[in-house]
Coordinates of C-alpha atoms (C1' of nucleotides) in Angstrom, one line a residue:
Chain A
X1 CA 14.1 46.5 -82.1
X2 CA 12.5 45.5 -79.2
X3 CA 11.3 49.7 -78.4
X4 CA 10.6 50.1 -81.9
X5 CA 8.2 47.7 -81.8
X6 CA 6.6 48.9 -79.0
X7 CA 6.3 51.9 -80.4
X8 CA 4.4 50.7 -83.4
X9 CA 2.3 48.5 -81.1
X10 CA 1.3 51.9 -79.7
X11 CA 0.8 53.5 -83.0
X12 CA -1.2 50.6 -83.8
X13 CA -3.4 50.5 -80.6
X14 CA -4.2 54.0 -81.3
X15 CA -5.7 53.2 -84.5
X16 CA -7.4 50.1 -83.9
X17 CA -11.5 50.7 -84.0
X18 CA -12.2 50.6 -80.8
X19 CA -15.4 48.7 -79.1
X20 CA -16.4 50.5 -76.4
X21 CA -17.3 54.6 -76.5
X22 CA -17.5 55.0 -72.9
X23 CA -16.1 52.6 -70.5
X24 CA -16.7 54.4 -67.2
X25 CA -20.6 53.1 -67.9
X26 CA -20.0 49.7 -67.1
X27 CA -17.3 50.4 -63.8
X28 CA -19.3 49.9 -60.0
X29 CA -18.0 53.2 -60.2
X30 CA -20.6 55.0 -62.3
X31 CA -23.9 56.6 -61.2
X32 CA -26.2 56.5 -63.6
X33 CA -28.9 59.0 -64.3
X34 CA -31.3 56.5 -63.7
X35 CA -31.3 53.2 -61.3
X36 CA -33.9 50.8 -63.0
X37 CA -36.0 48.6 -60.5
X38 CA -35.0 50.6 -57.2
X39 CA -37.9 53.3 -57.7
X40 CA -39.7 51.7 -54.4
X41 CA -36.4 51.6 -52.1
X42 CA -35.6 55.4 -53.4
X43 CA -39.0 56.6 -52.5
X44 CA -38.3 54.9 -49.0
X45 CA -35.2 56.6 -48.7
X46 CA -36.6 59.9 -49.6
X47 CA -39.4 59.7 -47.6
X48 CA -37.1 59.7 -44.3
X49 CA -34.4 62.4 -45.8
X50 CA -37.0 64.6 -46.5
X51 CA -36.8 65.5 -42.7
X52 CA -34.0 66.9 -42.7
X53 CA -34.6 69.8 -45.3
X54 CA -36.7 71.0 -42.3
X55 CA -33.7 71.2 -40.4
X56 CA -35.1 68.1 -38.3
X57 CA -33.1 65.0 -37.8
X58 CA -34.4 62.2 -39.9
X59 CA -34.6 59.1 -38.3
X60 CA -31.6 56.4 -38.3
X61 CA -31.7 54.3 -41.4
X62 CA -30.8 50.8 -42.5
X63 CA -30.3 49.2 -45.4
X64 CA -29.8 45.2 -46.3
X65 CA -29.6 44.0 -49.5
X66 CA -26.6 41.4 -51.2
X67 CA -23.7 42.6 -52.3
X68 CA -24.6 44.2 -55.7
X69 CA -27.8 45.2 -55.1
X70 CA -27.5 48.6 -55.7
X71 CA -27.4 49.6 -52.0
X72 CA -24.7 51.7 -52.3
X73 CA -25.7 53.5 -55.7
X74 CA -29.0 54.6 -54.7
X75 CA -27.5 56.0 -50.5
X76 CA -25.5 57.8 -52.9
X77 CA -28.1 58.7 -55.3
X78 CA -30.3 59.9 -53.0
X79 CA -28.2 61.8 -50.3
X80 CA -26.5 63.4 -53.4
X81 CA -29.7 64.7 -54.5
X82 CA -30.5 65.9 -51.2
X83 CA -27.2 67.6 -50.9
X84 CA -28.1 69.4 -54.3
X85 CA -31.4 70.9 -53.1
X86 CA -30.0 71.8 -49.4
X87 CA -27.5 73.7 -51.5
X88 CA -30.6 75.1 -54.0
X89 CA -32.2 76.5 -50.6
X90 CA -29.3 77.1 -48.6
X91 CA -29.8 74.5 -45.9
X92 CA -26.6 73.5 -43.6
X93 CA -27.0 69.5 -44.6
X94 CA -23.9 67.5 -44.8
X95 CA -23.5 63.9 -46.0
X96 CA -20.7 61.8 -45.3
X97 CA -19.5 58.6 -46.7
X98 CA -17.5 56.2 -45.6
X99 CA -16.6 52.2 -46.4
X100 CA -15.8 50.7 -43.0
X101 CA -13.9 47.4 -45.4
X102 CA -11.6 49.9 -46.6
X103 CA -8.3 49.1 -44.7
X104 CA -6.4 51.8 -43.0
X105 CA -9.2 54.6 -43.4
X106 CA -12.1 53.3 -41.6
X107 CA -12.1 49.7 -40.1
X108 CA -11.4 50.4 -36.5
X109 CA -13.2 53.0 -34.1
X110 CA -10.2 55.5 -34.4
X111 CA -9.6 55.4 -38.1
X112 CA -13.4 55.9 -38.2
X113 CA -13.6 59.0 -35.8
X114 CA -10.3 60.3 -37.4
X115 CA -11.6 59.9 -40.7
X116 CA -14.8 61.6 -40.2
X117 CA -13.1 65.1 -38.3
X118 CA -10.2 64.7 -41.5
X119 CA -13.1 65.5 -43.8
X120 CA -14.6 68.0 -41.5
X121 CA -11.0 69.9 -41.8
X122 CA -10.0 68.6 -38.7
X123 CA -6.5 67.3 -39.4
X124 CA -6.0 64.5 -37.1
X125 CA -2.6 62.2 -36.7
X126 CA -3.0 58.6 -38.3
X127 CA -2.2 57.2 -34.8
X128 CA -0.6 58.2 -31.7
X129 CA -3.8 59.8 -29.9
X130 CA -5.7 58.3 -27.1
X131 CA -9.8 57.6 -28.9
X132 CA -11.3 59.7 -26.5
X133 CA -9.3 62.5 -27.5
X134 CA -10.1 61.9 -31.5
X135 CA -13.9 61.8 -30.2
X136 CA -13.6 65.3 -28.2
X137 CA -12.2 66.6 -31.4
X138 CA -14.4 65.4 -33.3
X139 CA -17.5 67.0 -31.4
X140 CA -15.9 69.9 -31.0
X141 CA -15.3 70.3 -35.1
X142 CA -19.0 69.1 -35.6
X143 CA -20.8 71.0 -33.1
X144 CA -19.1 74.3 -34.5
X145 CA -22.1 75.3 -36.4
X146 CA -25.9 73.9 -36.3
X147 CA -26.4 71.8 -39.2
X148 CA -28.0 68.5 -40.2
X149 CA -25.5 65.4 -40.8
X150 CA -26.1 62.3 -42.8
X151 CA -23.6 59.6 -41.9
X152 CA -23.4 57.0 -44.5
X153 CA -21.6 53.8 -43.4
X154 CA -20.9 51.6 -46.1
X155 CA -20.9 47.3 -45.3
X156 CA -21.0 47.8 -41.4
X157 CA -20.9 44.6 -40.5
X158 CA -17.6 44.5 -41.3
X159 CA -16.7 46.9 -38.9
X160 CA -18.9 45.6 -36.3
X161 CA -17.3 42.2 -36.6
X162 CA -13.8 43.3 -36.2
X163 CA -14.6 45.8 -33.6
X164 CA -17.3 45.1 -31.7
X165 CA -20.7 47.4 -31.2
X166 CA -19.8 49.8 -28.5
X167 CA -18.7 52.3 -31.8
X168 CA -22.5 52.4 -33.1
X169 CA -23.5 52.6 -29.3
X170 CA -21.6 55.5 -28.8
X171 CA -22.7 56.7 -32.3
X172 CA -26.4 56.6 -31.1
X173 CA -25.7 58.6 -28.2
X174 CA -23.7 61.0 -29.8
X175 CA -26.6 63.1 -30.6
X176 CA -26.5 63.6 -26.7
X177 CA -23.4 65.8 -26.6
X178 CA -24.1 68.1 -29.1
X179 CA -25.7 71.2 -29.2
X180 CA -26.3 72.2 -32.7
X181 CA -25.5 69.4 -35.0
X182 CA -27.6 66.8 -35.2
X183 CA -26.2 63.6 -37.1
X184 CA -28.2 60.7 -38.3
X185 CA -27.1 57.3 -39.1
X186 CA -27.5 55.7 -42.9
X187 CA -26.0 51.9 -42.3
X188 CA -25.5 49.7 -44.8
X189 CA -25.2 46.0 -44.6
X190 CA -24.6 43.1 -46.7
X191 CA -25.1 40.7 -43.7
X192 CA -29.4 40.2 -43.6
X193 CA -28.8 38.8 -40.1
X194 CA -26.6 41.9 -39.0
X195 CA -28.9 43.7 -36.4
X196 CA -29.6 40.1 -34.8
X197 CA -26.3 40.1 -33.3
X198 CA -26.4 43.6 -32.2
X199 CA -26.8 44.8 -28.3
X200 CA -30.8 45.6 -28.0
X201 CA -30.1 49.1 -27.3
X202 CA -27.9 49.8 -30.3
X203 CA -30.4 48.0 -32.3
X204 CA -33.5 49.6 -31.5
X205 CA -32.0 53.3 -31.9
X206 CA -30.5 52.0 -34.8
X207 CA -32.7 50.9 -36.8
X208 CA -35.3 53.1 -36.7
X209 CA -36.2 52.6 -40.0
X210 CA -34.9 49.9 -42.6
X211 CA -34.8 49.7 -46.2
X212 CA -34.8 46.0 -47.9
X213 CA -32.9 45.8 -50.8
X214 CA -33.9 42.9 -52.8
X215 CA -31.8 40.8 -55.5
X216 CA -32.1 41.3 -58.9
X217 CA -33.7 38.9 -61.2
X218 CA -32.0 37.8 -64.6
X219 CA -34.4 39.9 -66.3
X220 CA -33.5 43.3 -64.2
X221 CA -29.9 42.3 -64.4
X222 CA -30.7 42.5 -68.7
X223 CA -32.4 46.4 -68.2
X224 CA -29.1 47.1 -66.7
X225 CA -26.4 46.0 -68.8
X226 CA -28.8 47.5 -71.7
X227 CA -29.2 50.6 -70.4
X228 CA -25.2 51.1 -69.9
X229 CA -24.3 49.0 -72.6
X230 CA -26.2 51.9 -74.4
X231 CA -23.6 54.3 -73.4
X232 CA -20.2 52.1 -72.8
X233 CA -20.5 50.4 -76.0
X234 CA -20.6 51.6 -79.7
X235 CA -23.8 50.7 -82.2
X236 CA -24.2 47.0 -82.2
X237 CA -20.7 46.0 -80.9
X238 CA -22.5 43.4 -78.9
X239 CA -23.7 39.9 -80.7
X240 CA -26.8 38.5 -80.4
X241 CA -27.4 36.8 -77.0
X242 CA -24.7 39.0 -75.4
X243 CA -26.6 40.6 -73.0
X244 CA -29.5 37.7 -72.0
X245 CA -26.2 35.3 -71.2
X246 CA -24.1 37.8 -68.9
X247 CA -27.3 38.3 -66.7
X248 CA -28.5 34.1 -66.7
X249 CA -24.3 34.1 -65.2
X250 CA -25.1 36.9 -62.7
X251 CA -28.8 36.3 -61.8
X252 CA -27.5 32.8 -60.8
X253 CA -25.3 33.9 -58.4
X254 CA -27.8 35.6 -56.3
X255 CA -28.5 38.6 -58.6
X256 CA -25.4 40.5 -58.5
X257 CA -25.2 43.6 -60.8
X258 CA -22.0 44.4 -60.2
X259 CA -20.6 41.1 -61.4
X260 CA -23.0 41.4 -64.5
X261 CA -21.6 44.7 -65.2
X262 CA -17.8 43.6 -64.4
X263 CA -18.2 40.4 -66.8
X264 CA -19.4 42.2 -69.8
X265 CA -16.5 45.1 -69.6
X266 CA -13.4 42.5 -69.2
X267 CA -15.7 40.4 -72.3
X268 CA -15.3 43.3 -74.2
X269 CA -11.8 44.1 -73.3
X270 CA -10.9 40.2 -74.3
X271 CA -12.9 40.9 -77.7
X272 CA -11.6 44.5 -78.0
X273 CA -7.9 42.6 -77.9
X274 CA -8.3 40.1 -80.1
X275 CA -9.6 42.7 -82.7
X276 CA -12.9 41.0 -83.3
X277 CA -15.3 43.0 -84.4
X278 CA -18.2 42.1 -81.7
X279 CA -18.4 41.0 -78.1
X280 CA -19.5 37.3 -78.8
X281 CA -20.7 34.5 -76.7
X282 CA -17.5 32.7 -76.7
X283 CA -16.1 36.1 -74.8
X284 CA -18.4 35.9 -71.9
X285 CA -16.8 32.3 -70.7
X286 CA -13.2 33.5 -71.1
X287 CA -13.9 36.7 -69.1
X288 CA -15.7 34.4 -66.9
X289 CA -12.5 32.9 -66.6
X290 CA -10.2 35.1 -66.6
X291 CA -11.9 37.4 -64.0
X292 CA -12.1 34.0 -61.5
X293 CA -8.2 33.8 -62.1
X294 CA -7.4 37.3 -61.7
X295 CA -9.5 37.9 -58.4
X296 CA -7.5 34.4 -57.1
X297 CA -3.9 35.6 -58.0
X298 CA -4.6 38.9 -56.7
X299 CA -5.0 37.8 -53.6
X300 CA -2.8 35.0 -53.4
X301 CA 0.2 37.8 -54.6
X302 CA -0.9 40.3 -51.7
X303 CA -1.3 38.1 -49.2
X304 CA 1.9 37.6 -46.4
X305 CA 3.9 35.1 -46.5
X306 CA 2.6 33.1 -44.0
X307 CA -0.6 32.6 -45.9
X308 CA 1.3 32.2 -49.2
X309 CA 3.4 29.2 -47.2
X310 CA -0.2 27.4 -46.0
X311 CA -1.8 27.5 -49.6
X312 CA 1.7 25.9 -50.9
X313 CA 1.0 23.2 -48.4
X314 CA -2.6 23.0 -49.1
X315 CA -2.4 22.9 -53.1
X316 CA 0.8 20.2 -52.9
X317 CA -1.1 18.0 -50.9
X318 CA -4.3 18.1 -53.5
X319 CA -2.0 17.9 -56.2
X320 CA 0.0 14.8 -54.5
X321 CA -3.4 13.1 -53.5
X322 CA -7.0 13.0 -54.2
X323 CA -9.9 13.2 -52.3
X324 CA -9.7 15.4 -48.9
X325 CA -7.6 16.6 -46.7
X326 CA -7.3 17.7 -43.2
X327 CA -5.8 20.4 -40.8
X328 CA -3.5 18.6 -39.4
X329 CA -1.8 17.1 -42.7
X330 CA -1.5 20.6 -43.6
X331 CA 0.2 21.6 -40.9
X332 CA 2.6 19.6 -40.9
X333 CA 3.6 20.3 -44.7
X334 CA 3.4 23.3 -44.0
X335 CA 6.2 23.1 -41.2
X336 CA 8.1 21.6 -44.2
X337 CA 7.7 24.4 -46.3
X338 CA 8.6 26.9 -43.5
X339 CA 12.2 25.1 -42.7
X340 CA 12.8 24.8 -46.5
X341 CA 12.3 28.9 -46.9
X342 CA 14.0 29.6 -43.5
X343 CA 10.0 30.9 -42.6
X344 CA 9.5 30.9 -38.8
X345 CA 6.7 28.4 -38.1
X346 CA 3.5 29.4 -36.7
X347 CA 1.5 27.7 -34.4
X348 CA -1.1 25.8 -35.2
X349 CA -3.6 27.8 -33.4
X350 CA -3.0 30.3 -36.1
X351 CA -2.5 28.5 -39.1
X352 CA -6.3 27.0 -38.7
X353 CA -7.1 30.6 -38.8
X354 CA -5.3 31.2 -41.6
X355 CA -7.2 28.5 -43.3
X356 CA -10.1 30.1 -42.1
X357 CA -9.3 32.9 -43.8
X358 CA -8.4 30.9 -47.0
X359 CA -11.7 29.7 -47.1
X360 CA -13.1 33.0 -46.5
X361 CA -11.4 34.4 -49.9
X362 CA -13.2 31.5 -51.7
X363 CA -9.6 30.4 -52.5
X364 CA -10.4 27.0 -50.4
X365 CA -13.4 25.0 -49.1
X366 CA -13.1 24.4 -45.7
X367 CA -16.1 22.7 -43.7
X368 CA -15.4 21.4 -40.5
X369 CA -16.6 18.0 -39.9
X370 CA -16.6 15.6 -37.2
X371 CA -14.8 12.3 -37.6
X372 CA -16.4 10.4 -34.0
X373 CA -13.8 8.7 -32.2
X374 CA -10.7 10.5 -34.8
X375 CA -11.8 13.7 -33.5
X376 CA -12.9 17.2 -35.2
X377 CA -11.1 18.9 -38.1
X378 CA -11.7 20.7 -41.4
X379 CA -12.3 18.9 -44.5
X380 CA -10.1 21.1 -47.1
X381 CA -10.3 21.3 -50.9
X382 CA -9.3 23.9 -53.1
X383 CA -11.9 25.9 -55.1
X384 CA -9.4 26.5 -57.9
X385 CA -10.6 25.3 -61.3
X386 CA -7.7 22.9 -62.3
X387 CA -7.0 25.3 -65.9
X388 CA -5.7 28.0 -63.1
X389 CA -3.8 25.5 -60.6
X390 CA -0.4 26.1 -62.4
X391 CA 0.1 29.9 -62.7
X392 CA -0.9 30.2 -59.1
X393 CA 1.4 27.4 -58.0
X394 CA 4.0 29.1 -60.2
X395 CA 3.0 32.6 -58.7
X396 CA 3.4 31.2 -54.9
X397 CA 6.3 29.6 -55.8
X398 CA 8.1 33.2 -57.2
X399 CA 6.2 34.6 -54.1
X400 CA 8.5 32.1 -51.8
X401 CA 11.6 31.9 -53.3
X402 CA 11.1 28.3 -54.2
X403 CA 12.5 26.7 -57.0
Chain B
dG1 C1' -29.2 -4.8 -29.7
dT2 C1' -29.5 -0.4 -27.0
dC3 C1' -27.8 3.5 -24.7
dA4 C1' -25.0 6.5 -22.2
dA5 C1' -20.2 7.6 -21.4
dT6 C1' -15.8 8.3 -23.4
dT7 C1' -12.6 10.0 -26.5
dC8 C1' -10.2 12.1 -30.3
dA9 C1' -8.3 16.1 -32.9
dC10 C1' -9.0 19.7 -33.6
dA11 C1' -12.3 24.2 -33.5
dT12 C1' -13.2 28.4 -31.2
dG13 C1' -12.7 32.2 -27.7
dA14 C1' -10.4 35.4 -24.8
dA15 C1' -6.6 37.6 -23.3
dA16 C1' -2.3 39.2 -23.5
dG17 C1' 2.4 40.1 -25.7
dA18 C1' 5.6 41.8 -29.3
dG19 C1' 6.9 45.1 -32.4
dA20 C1' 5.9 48.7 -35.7
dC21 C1' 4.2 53.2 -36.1
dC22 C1' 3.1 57.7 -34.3
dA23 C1' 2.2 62.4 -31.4
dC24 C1' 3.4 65.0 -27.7
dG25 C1' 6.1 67.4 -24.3
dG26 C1' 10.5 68.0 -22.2
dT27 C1' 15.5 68.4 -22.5
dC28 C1' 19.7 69.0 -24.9
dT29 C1' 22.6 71.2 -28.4
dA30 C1' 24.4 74.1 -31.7
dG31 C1' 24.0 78.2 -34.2
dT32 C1' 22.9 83.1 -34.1
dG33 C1' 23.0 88.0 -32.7
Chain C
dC1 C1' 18.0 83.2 -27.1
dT2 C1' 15.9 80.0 -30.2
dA3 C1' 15.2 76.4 -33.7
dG4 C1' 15.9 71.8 -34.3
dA5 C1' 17.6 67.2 -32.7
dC6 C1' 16.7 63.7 -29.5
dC7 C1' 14.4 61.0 -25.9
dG8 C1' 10.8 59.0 -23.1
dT9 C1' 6.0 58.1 -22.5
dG10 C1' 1.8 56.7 -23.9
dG11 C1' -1.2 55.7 -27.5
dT12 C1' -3.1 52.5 -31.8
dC13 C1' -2.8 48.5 -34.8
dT14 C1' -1.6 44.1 -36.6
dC15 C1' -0.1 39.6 -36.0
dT16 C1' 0.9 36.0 -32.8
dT17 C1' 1.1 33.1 -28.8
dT18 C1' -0.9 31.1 -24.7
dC19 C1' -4.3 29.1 -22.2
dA20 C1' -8.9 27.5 -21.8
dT21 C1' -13.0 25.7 -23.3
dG22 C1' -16.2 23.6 -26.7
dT23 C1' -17.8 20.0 -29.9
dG24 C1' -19.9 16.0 -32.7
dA25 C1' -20.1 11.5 -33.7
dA26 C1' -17.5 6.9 -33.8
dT27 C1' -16.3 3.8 -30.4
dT28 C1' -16.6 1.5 -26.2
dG29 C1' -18.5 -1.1 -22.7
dA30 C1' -22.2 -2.0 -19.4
dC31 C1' -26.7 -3.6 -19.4
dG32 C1' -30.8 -6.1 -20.4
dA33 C1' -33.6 -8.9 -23.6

DNA sequence: GTCAATTCACATGAAAGAGACCACGGTCTAGTG
DNA sequence: CTAGACCGTGGTCTCTTTCATGTGAATTGACGA
């Protein structure tokens, strides 16, 4: 009964008129032939690359911009045209990408290193191998032939901040101990303060030239979802309105395409399911929502337990009481909720990082304030829209083995 | 009333430990000819 | 004799703990008007 139906749900699914005609268009993703509104930053770009077709190393490069910018899409747009005429002409250029966020390929100075000779063929151990070693392997695999290498490292700063900036130090220098590769440096930060923070030297050879990428304005946000709504959607799938209201949601949040982008594909999605026939206005707010919830319970669900056990604490305080709340309330509730789960208690050293944390995600607001004489603390709330509390108290709750 | 000192309740930093994971080289063991 | 099992050492990485230091304004109390 229960298969059959599915089967004819199938069946059904398959024959249902479909909304989109290419989805890929409107996933981060997708390079476009095209990248509307960035003609100035490619030119820049281009400008120092060029170098390198002369088989001379281009000079370090940096790029700031917001997150969804189109930093990213245009370093790949342009090295990958580079790549395409080096291979036209037969010059020995490679490009390398990597995103230093991405957990357990590039975050730390080893992964990094390891990463890098793993792509050169160099097959290195995931751990196990003093650093200095990876970095004589490394050299070793690079300097084999002369060449030209771009190294593009994607949101930096993260890297920096967990790991300090001896790795972009040693990066710099790297030049030094080789004898026919010469590698330049494409950084790439979301952090418009980054190089401030930086040791002098590092940020002098790095930074050699910089790129700005600036946000998009509601009306460049609209080019964009046009020109791949173009592709991802059929013939006048989208209402009236569609368009101008997804980019008013993204421009106001600092101009981010991506989000633009993401919000019109899950709109669709929601309209494509409901079997209207059009993406209407109504869709936007419900992806709108539905995105905030996923990205919440997404992280709440992969987070460890110990974090799962501080948001219970924080989000049955808030529901027990109004107004704010403090770090020391919630750690004692959050004792409670250990003993209750048989959850060895942390201390509360690391707990207020956890919270930290929390508020990091956007999953709290946590500001520390200064009460005089009652001392210093962080003012909590949760940034949860009250439609959502529920199925996330209900998810932590399954998470925790509480009834 | 004014002003500096005090005080609270944590925040924030640095360092170091625990435990998981892993590579490498040396040693032991069992199977083979 | 040799391939594979096993062990110890030394390395990375993440999550924690421990210890130390920092912090901002309400409160306090001395002081002078």
């Amino acid at each position: 009964m229960v298969q059959g139906g599915i089967t004819t749900l199938f069946e059904a699914f398959l024959k249902k008129e479909t909304l989109f005609s290419d989805k890929k268009a409107l996933q981060s993703s997708y390079t476009p032939e095209t990248i509307p509104h960035r003609d100035n930053q490619i030119k820049q770009m281009a400008d120092i690359l060029a170098t390198s077709l002369r088989l001379e190393k281009p000079s370090n490069l940096f790029i700031y911009g917001k997150t969804g910018t189109g930093k990213t899409l245009v370093a790949k747009y342009t090295t990958n045209k580079i790549l395409e005429i080096s291979k036209q002409k037969n010059i020995p250029i490679d490009v390398f990408y990597l995103n230093c966020k991405l957990k357990k390929i590039a975050d730390t100075e080893y992964r990094l290193i390891a990463q890098l000779a793993r792509e050169l063929g160099r097959p290195i151990p995931p751990t196990g191998l003093p650093t200095d070693e990876v970095y004589r392997l490394f050299i070793d695999v690079l300097d084999k032939e002369k060449k030209i290498v771009i190294l593009v490292l994607d949101e930096i700063d993260q890297l920096v901040k967990k790991t300090g900036d001896e790795i972009l130090y040693n990066f710099t220098r790297i030049n030094e101990d080789l004898k026919n590769t010469q590698i330049s440096i494409i950084g790439i930060s979301n952090d418009l303060v980054f190089t401030d923070n930086l040791d002098p030297r590092v940020k002098s050879s790095l930074s050699e030239e910089e790129v700005v990428f600036p946000p998009y304005n509601a009306l460049q946000i609209q080019d964009i979802l046009k020109q791949r709504s173009k592709i991802a959607f059929k013939e006048g799938m989208l209402e009236e309105g569609v368009i101008e209201k997804c980019s008013a949601y993204a421009a106001r949040e600092h101009g981010d395409a991506r989000r633009a982008l993401e919000l019109l594909r899950v709109a669709g999605e929601i309209a494509e399911r409901k079997g209207a026939s059009k993406v209407k206005m109504k869709h936007i707010d419900e992806a709108e929502e539905k995105i905030e919830k996923d990205r919440i319970l997404d992280i709440v669900i992969t987070q460890p337990k110990q974090f799962q056990s501080t948001l219970y604490a924080i989000l049955n305080i808030c529901l027990k009481k109004n107004g704010t709340i403090f770090t020391g309330e919630v750690y004692e509730v959050y004792k409670g909720v250990c003993s209750r789960i048989g959850l060895h208690p942390l201390t509360q050293r690391r707990v207020s990082d956890i919270i930290a944390e929390l508020d990091m995600h956007g999953i709290i607001n946590a500001k520390v304030i200064s009460k005089g004489r009652y001392g210093r603390t962080r003012e909590i709330s949760l940034s949860i829209p009250n439609s959502n509390l529920p199925k996330i108290k209900n998810a932590l709750e399954e998470g925790l083995d509480l009834s």
